[in-house]
């Protein structure tokens, strides 16, 4: 059983207009076997949270902590975090020229496990995982993400999730840009990985659609860099009906957060 | 990959040359240029005049109009403003363009399988000048100053399995001249490796004759010490149905300027010009190639790939392909790809394609310069791969495309190791 704990996280980025604070004190605890959905309107800081956990250099942590079973994640380099068991399925996977998928997958697996996978099993595992995600076999010969469509890139992210077996998976809007069929395929992949029982999932999404296929245990609503409401799966249903409008109206995010906190107390 | 694409096409000739009959912006009806006298395999009409370039009716801007001459005096002193010198830092040529090249030429040690003829001849040998005429001042300076030449001959119909190794070891920083002739006689097959090492300041002419039906591969490997300056004109003349593969690999040296060219004398020949270069901080690696399609039904394929890292690492690639009016049925493609690994490096890439006939199989060119940037690095590192390995993965993959085409296992291994060393040496 592992715990990923985020406490009072403050994150800013440098822009041309100066420093801009994006996360304004986020706290979240995810345990093995749990699925947490983070929902919120565009620009609320959902993706910033994902990238910050993975260690993207663009985001400066100005306060708070992230720990993995008590270990300071913020002190780790990007690759150390991955080797510690954190996996970010990216919203916009980049194309990496000159590196074949085969080579990339094997190199990453070796780095994460600390030893090269047994060639026979590995090849079989990759083939099987690709078939389940309906990725053409010839993708292994192509360069990482090069010339892949948006949907193909997302499937390849989930392929990696299934192969690398992380302790915590952070899915950054993996559902956006997918048609229903692709969404099902991708969701099945996440559910398979989750069913193995050794993974906690942080599912970041703008839409409730994916929650029909991946059932969250907890739902957190993000507005303006803060969690303004938390609840169980029923909160997602409510968002489905009402949208985010009610958070945008009224006196602003802070007061909603306060009201939500008061309501919970 | 973020792609900054630089493409410059020059199809036909500039419209600013109204004195030429029959020119249009589209470069059609260019018959006056080639209809009469440019059957010469070595160059355009200018070769015949042996002096100041631009034969009758050939615009200076066309590659066909380039001055070629055995006489140094025919070439004006360089100013750096010349089209073919505009990227080269002349100050770092260490006198190759100004001084008499009287230094000790790099030592040549040829290891050849039985049956291959290796000779050292004086400059009056009748094979000298059989494949090349200097096309620039530095090459002409070497021609004027070399004292003896190495001539390597692969006899007719000989099938030489092992590569012919030509170890060329620099003898210091005094400006010197060198001359090498490689001839593969008809229906022969061989691989020649010009292996440049040590410290040298040298201008070199390599003449390559590929006989009818012969199949020759020449690999020119530059692993010079960092203080070396090397200008090398490697001109090949191909016979009927000849196959020629030329591979430039430039890794070491302060300034390396390779000018390979291929000229067809009869139909059915094929050339493949490949290149790999890796420039570190301060290095200038330049390659300017020329494929002269002057006869019908020949093929050419050009691919150069370069990686750059470090402050003031500079690479230049200029690919001139000329399809003359008589070269119907030509099939040609040229491409250059650069991968910039760090800030402060510069890659210039200029593919030039001149087409004087529409009756061709195909003609294409491409150039792309991409950057290995923080997003690539982040992606790979987010999968547990360390920065060092990530960088190596990308560069190795990128350059492997060329290495794999060498087909000399020992050399492929050596180059893979050399590329790894380049990465390790300057890994910030």
CSV table of N, CA and C in Angstrom, one decimal, chain B residues 99-218:
chain,number,residue,atom,x,y,z
B,99,UNK,N,48.7,30.8,-48.9
B,99,UNK,CA,50.1,30.4,-48.8
B,99,UNK,C,50.5,29.3,-49.8
B,100,UNK,N,51.8,29.2,-50.1
B,100,UNK,CA,52.2,28.1,-50.8
B,100,UNK,C,52.2,26.9,-49.9
B,101,UNK,N,51.6,25.8,-50.3
B,101,UNK,CA,51.4,24.7,-49.4
B,101,UNK,C,52.6,23.8,-49.4
B,102,UNK,N,53.6,24.2,-48.7
B,102,UNK,CA,54.9,23.5,-48.7
B,102,UNK,C,55.1,22.6,-47.5
B,103,UNK,N,54.2,22.6,-46.6
B,103,UNK,CA,54.3,21.7,-45.4
B,103,UNK,C,54.3,20.2,-45.8
B,104,UNK,N,54.8,19.4,-44.8
B,104,UNK,CA,54.8,18.0,-45.1
B,104,UNK,C,53.3,17.5,-45.2
B,105,UNK,N,53.1,16.8,-46.3
B,105,UNK,CA,51.7,16.3,-46.5
B,105,UNK,C,51.4,15.2,-45.5
B,106,UNK,N,50.2,15.0,-45.1
B,106,UNK,CA,49.9,13.8,-44.2
B,106,UNK,C,50.4,12.5,-44.8
B,107,UNK,N,50.9,11.7,-43.9
B,107,UNK,CA,51.4,10.4,-44.4
B,107,UNK,C,50.3,9.5,-44.8
B,108,UNK,N,50.5,8.8,-45.9
B,108,UNK,CA,49.5,7.9,-46.4
B,108,UNK,C,50.0,6.4,-46.3
B,109,UNK,N,49.2,5.7,-45.6
B,109,UNK,CA,49.5,4.3,-45.5
B,109,UNK,C,48.3,3.4,-46.0
B,110,UNK,N,48.5,2.7,-47.1
B,110,UNK,CA,47.4,2.0,-47.7
B,110,UNK,C,47.6,0.5,-47.3
B,111,UNK,N,46.5,-0.1,-46.7
B,111,UNK,CA,46.5,-1.5,-46.5
B,111,UNK,C,45.4,-2.1,-47.4
B,112,UNK,N,45.9,-2.8,-48.4
B,112,UNK,CA,44.9,-3.3,-49.5
B,112,UNK,C,45.1,-4.8,-49.6
B,113,UNK,N,43.9,-5.4,-49.9
B,113,UNK,CA,44.0,-6.9,-50.2
B,113,UNK,C,44.8,-7.1,-51.5
B,114,UNK,N,45.2,-8.3,-51.6
B,114,UNK,CA,46.0,-8.7,-52.8
B,114,UNK,C,45.2,-8.4,-54.1
B,115,UNK,N,46.0,-7.9,-55.0
B,115,UNK,CA,45.3,-7.7,-56.3
B,115,UNK,C,45.1,-6.2,-56.5
B,116,UNK,N,45.0,-5.4,-55.4
B,116,UNK,CA,44.8,-4.0,-55.6
B,116,UNK,C,46.2,-3.3,-55.8
B,117,UNK,N,46.3,-2.5,-56.7
B,117,UNK,CA,47.6,-1.8,-57.0
B,117,UNK,C,47.7,-0.5,-56.3
B,118,UNK,N,48.8,-0.3,-55.6
B,118,UNK,CA,49.0,0.9,-54.9
B,118,UNK,C,50.3,1.5,-55.3
B,119,UNK,N,50.3,2.7,-55.8
B,119,UNK,CA,51.5,3.4,-56.3
B,119,UNK,C,51.7,4.8,-55.8
B,120,UNK,N,52.9,5.2,-55.7
B,120,UNK,CA,53.2,6.6,-55.4
B,120,UNK,C,53.8,7.2,-56.6
B,121,UNK,N,53.2,8.2,-57.2
B,121,UNK,CA,53.7,8.7,-58.5
B,121,UNK,C,54.0,10.2,-58.4
B,122,UNK,N,54.7,10.7,-59.3
B,122,UNK,CA,55.0,12.1,-59.3
B,122,UNK,C,53.9,12.8,-60.1
B,123,UNK,N,53.9,14.2,-60.1
B,123,UNK,CA,52.8,14.9,-60.5
B,123,UNK,C,52.6,14.9,-62.0
B,124,UNK,N,53.6,14.3,-62.7
B,124,UNK,CA,53.4,14.2,-64.2
B,124,UNK,C,52.7,12.9,-64.7
B,125,UNK,N,52.4,12.1,-63.7
B,125,UNK,CA,51.7,10.8,-64.1
B,125,UNK,C,50.4,11.2,-64.9
B,126,UNK,N,50.2,10.4,-65.9
B,126,UNK,CA,49.1,10.8,-66.8
B,126,UNK,C,47.7,10.5,-66.2
B,127,UNK,N,47.6,9.8,-65.1
B,127,UNK,CA,46.3,9.6,-64.5
B,127,UNK,C,45.9,10.9,-63.7
B,128,UNK,N,46.8,11.7,-63.4
B,128,UNK,CA,46.5,12.9,-62.6
B,128,UNK,C,45.7,13.9,-63.5
B,129,UNK,N,44.6,14.3,-63.0
B,129,UNK,CA,43.7,15.1,-63.8
B,129,UNK,C,42.7,14.4,-64.6
B,130,UNK,N,42.6,13.1,-64.5
B,130,UNK,CA,41.7,12.3,-65.3
B,130,UNK,C,40.3,12.3,-64.7
B,131,UNK,N,40.1,12.7,-63.5
B,131,UNK,CA,38.7,12.8,-63.0
B,131,UNK,C,38.3,14.1,-62.5
B,132,UNK,N,39.3,15.0,-62.3
B,132,UNK,CA,38.9,16.3,-61.6
B,132,UNK,C,39.6,17.5,-62.2
B,133,UNK,N,38.9,18.6,-62.1
B,133,UNK,CA,39.6,19.9,-62.2
B,133,UNK,C,39.2,20.7,-61.0
B,134,UNK,N,40.2,21.4,-60.4
B,134,UNK,CA,39.8,22.2,-59.2
B,134,UNK,C,38.7,23.2,-59.5
B,135,UNK,N,37.8,23.3,-58.5
B,135,UNK,CA,36.6,24.2,-58.6
B,135,UNK,C,36.7,25.4,-57.7
B,136,UNK,N,37.8,25.4,-56.9
B,136,UNK,CA,37.9,26.6,-56.1
B,136,UNK,C,39.4,26.9,-55.8
B,137,UNK,N,39.7,28.0,-55.2
B,137,UNK,CA,41.1,28.4,-55.0
B,137,UNK,C,41.9,27.5,-54.1
B,138,UNK,N,41.2,27.0,-53.1
B,138,UNK,CA,42.0,26.1,-52.1
B,138,UNK,C,42.3,24.8,-52.8
B,139,UNK,N,41.4,24.3,-53.6
B,139,UNK,CA,41.7,23.0,-54.3
B,139,UNK,C,42.8,23.3,-55.4
B,140,UNK,N,42.7,24.4,-56.1
B,140,UNK,CA,43.7,24.7,-57.1
B,140,UNK,C,45.1,24.9,-56.4
B,141,UNK,N,45.1,25.5,-55.2
B,141,UNK,CA,46.3,25.7,-54.5
B,141,UNK,C,47.0,24.3,-54.2
B,142,UNK,N,46.2,23.3,-53.8
B,142,UNK,CA,46.7,22.0,-53.6
B,142,UNK,C,47.3,21.4,-54.9
B,143,UNK,N,46.5,21.6,-55.9
B,143,UNK,CA,47.0,21.1,-57.2
B,143,UNK,C,48.3,21.7,-57.7
B,144,UNK,N,48.5,22.9,-57.4
B,144,UNK,CA,49.7,23.6,-57.8
B,144,UNK,C,50.9,23.1,-56.9
B,145,UNK,N,50.6,22.7,-55.7
B,145,UNK,CA,51.7,22.5,-54.8
B,145,UNK,C,52.0,21.0,-54.4
B,146,UNK,N,51.2,20.1,-54.8
B,146,UNK,CA,51.5,18.7,-54.4
B,146,UNK,C,52.7,18.2,-55.2
B,147,UNK,N,53.5,17.3,-54.5
B,147,UNK,CA,54.7,16.8,-55.1
B,147,UNK,C,54.5,15.4,-55.6
B,148,UNK,N,53.8,14.6,-54.8
B,148,UNK,CA,53.6,13.2,-55.3
B,148,UNK,C,52.2,12.8,-54.9
B,149,UNK,N,51.7,11.8,-55.6
B,149,UNK,CA,50.3,11.4,-55.4
B,149,UNK,C,50.3,9.9,-55.1
B,150,UNK,N,49.2,9.5,-54.4
B,150,UNK,CA,49.0,8.1,-54.2
B,150,UNK,C,47.9,7.6,-55.2
B,151,UNK,N,48.2,6.6,-55.9
B,151,UNK,CA,47.2,6.1,-56.9
B,151,UNK,C,46.8,4.7,-56.5
B,152,UNK,N,45.6,4.5,-56.3
B,152,UNK,CA,45.1,3.2,-55.9
B,152,UNK,C,44.2,2.6,-57.1
B,153,UNK,N,44.6,1.5,-57.6
B,153,UNK,CA,43.8,0.9,-58.7
B,153,UNK,C,43.2,-0.4,-58.4
B,154,UNK,N,41.9,-0.5,-58.6
B,154,UNK,CA,41.3,-1.8,-58.5
B,154,UNK,C,41.1,-2.4,-59.9
B,155,UNK,N,41.8,-3.5,-60.2
B,155,UNK,CA,41.8,-4.0,-61.6
B,155,UNK,C,40.5,-4.4,-62.1
B,156,UNK,N,40.3,-4.4,-63.4
B,156,UNK,CA,39.1,-4.8,-64.0
B,156,UNK,C,38.6,-6.1,-63.5
B,157,UNK,N,37.3,-6.1,-63.2
B,157,UNK,CA,36.6,-7.3,-62.8
B,157,UNK,C,37.0,-7.9,-61.4
B,158,UNK,N,37.9,-7.2,-60.7
B,158,UNK,CA,38.3,-7.7,-59.4
B,158,UNK,C,37.2,-7.4,-58.4
B,159,UNK,N,36.9,-8.4,-57.6
B,159,UNK,CA,35.8,-8.2,-56.6
B,159,UNK,C,36.6,-8.2,-55.2
B,160,UNK,N,36.8,-7.1,-54.7
B,160,UNK,CA,37.6,-7.0,-53.5
B,160,UNK,C,36.7,-7.0,-52.3
B,161,UNK,N,36.7,-8.0,-51.5
B,161,UNK,CA,35.8,-8.2,-50.4
B,161,UNK,C,36.1,-7.3,-49.2
B,162,UNK,N,37.4,-7.3,-48.8
B,162,UNK,CA,37.8,-6.5,-47.6
B,162,UNK,C,38.0,-5.1,-48.1
B,163,UNK,N,37.8,-4.2,-47.1
B,163,UNK,CA,38.0,-2.8,-47.5
B,163,UNK,C,39.4,-2.4,-47.7
B,164,UNK,N,39.7,-1.4,-48.6
B,164,UNK,CA,41.0,-0.9,-48.8
B,164,UNK,C,41.1,0.2,-47.8
B,165,UNK,N,42.0,0.1,-46.9
B,165,UNK,CA,42.2,1.1,-45.8
B,165,UNK,C,43.3,2.1,-46.2
B,166,UNK,N,42.9,3.3,-46.2
B,166,UNK,CA,43.9,4.4,-46.5
B,166,UNK,C,44.1,5.2,-45.2
B,167,UNK,N,45.1,5.0,-44.4
B,167,UNK,CA,45.3,5.7,-43.2
B,167,UNK,C,46.1,7.0,-43.5
B,168,UNK,N,45.5,8.1,-43.3
B,168,UNK,CA,46.1,9.4,-43.6
B,168,UNK,C,46.4,10.1,-42.3
B,169,UNK,N,47.6,10.3,-42.0
B,169,UNK,CA,48.0,10.8,-40.7
B,169,UNK,C,48.7,12.2,-40.8
B,170,UNK,N,48.1,13.1,-40.2
B,170,UNK,CA,48.6,14.5,-40.3
B,170,UNK,C,50.0,14.6,-39.7
B,171,UNK,N,50.8,15.5,-40.3
B,171,UNK,CA,52.2,15.7,-39.9
B,171,UNK,C,52.4,17.1,-39.2
B,172,UNK,N,51.4,17.7,-38.7
B,172,UNK,CA,51.6,19.0,-38.1
B,172,UNK,C,50.8,20.1,-38.7
B,173,UNK,N,51.0,21.3,-38.3
B,173,UNK,CA,50.1,22.4,-38.7
B,173,UNK,C,50.7,23.3,-39.8
B,174,UNK,N,51.8,22.8,-40.4
B,174,UNK,CA,52.2,23.6,-41.6
B,174,UNK,C,51.3,23.3,-42.8
B,175,UNK,N,50.8,24.3,-43.5
B,175,UNK,CA,49.9,24.1,-44.6
B,175,UNK,C,50.5,23.3,-45.7
B,176,UNK,N,49.7,22.2,-46.0
B,176,UNK,CA,50.3,21.2,-47.0
B,176,UNK,C,49.2,20.9,-48.1
B,177,UNK,N,49.7,20.2,-49.1
B,177,UNK,CA,48.9,19.8,-50.2
B,177,UNK,C,48.9,18.2,-50.3
B,178,UNK,N,47.8,17.7,-50.7
B,178,UNK,CA,47.8,16.2,-50.9
B,178,UNK,C,47.0,15.8,-52.1
B,179,UNK,N,47.4,14.7,-52.8
B,179,UNK,CA,46.7,14.3,-54.0
B,179,UNK,C,46.6,12.8,-53.9
B,180,UNK,N,45.3,12.3,-54.2
B,180,UNK,CA,45.1,10.9,-54.2
B,180,UNK,C,44.2,10.6,-55.4
B,181,UNK,N,44.5,9.5,-56.1
B,181,UNK,CA,43.7,9.0,-57.2
B,181,UNK,C,43.2,7.6,-56.9
B,182,UNK,N,41.9,7.4,-57.0
B,182,UNK,CA,41.3,6.1,-56.8
B,182,UNK,C,40.6,5.7,-58.1
B,183,UNK,N,41.0,4.6,-58.6
B,183,UNK,CA,40.4,4.1,-59.8
B,183,UNK,C,39.8,2.7,-59.7
B,184,UNK,N,38.5,2.6,-59.9
B,184,UNK,CA,38.0,1.2,-59.9
B,184,UNK,C,37.7,0.9,-61.4
B,185,UNK,N,38.4,0.0,-62.0
B,185,UNK,CA,38.3,-0.3,-63.4
B,185,UNK,C,37.0,-1.1,-63.6
B,186,UNK,N,36.7,-1.3,-64.9
B,186,UNK,CA,35.4,-1.8,-65.2
B,186,UNK,C,35.0,-3.1,-64.6
B,187,UNK,N,33.8,-3.2,-64.2
B,187,UNK,CA,33.2,-4.4,-63.5
B,187,UNK,C,33.9,-4.8,-62.2
B,188,UNK,N,34.7,-3.9,-61.6
B,188,UNK,CA,35.3,-4.2,-60.3
B,188,UNK,C,34.4,-3.8,-59.2
B,189,UNK,N,34.7,-4.3,-58.0
B,189,UNK,CA,33.9,-3.9,-56.9
B,189,UNK,C,34.8,-3.7,-55.7
B,190,UNK,N,34.7,-2.6,-55.0
B,190,UNK,CA,35.6,-2.3,-53.8
B,190,UNK,C,35.1,-1.3,-52.9
B,191,UNK,N,35.6,-1.3,-51.7
B,191,UNK,CA,35.3,-0.3,-50.7
B,191,UNK,C,36.7,0.4,-50.3
B,192,UNK,N,36.7,1.7,-50.3
B,192,UNK,CA,37.9,2.4,-49.9
B,192,UNK,C,37.6,3.3,-48.7
B,193,UNK,N,38.4,3.2,-47.7
B,193,UNK,CA,38.2,4.0,-46.5
B,193,UNK,C,39.4,5.0,-46.4
B,194,UNK,N,39.1,6.3,-46.5
B,194,UNK,CA,40.1,7.3,-46.3
B,194,UNK,C,39.9,7.8,-44.8
B,195,UNK,N,40.9,7.4,-44.0
B,195,UNK,CA,40.8,7.5,-42.6
B,195,UNK,C,41.8,8.6,-42.1
B,196,UNK,N,41.2,9.8,-41.9
B,196,UNK,CA,42.0,11.0,-41.6
B,196,UNK,C,42.2,11.1,-40.1
B,197,UNK,N,43.5,11.1,-39.7
B,197,UNK,CA,43.7,11.2,-38.2
B,197,UNK,C,44.9,12.2,-38.0
B,198,UNK,N,45.1,12.5,-36.7
B,198,UNK,CA,46.2,13.3,-36.3
B,198,UNK,C,46.0,14.8,-36.5
B,199,UNK,N,47.1,15.6,-36.6
B,199,UNK,CA,46.9,17.0,-36.8
B,199,UNK,C,47.5,17.4,-38.1
B,200,UNK,N,46.7,18.1,-38.9
B,200,UNK,CA,47.1,18.5,-40.2
B,200,UNK,C,46.4,19.8,-40.6
B,201,UNK,N,47.1,20.6,-41.4
B,201,UNK,CA,46.5,21.7,-42.2
B,201,UNK,C,46.7,21.4,-43.6
B,202,UNK,N,45.7,20.9,-44.3
B,202,UNK,CA,45.9,20.3,-45.6
B,202,UNK,C,44.7,20.6,-46.5
B,203,UNK,N,45.1,20.9,-47.8
B,203,UNK,CA,44.2,20.9,-48.9
B,203,UNK,C,44.4,19.7,-49.7
B,204,UNK,N,43.3,19.0,-50.0
B,204,UNK,CA,43.5,17.7,-50.6
B,204,UNK,C,42.6,17.6,-51.8
B,205,UNK,N,43.1,17.0,-52.9
B,205,UNK,CA,42.3,16.6,-54.0
B,205,UNK,C,42.3,15.1,-54.1
B,206,UNK,N,41.0,14.6,-54.2
B,206,UNK,CA,40.9,13.1,-54.3
B,206,UNK,C,40.1,12.9,-55.7
B,207,UNK,N,40.8,12.3,-56.6
B,207,UNK,CA,40.1,12.0,-57.9
B,207,UNK,C,39.6,10.5,-57.9
B,208,UNK,N,38.4,10.4,-58.2
B,208,UNK,CA,37.8,9.0,-58.2
B,208,UNK,C,37.3,8.7,-59.6
B,209,UNK,N,37.7,7.6,-60.1
B,209,UNK,CA,37.2,7.1,-61.4
B,209,UNK,C,36.5,5.8,-61.2
B,210,UNK,N,35.3,5.8,-61.6
B,210,UNK,CA,34.5,4.6,-61.5
B,210,UNK,C,34.2,4.1,-62.9
B,211,UNK,N,34.8,3.0,-63.2
B,211,UNK,CA,34.7,2.5,-64.6
B,211,UNK,C,33.4,1.9,-65.0
B,212,UNK,N,33.2,1.6,-66.2
B,212,UNK,CA,31.9,1.0,-66.7
B,212,UNK,C,31.5,-0.2,-65.8
B,213,UNK,N,30.3,-0.2,-65.3
B,213,UNK,CA,29.8,-1.4,-64.6
B,213,UNK,C,30.5,-1.6,-63.2
B,214,UNK,N,31.4,-0.7,-62.8
B,214,UNK,CA,32.1,-0.9,-61.5
B,214,UNK,C,31.2,-0.4,-60.4
B,215,UNK,N,31.5,-0.9,-59.2
B,215,UNK,CA,30.7,-0.6,-58.0
B,215,UNK,C,31.7,-0.2,-56.9
B,216,UNK,N,31.8,1.1,-56.6
B,216,UNK,CA,32.8,1.6,-55.7
B,216,UNK,C,32.2,2.4,-54.6
B,217,UNK,N,32.7,2.1,-53.4
B,217,UNK,CA,32.3,2.9,-52.2
B,217,UNK,C,33.5,3.6,-51.7
B,218,UNK,N,33.4,4.9,-51.5
B,218,UNK,CA,34.5,5.6,-50.8
B,218,UNK,C,34.0,6.3,-49.6
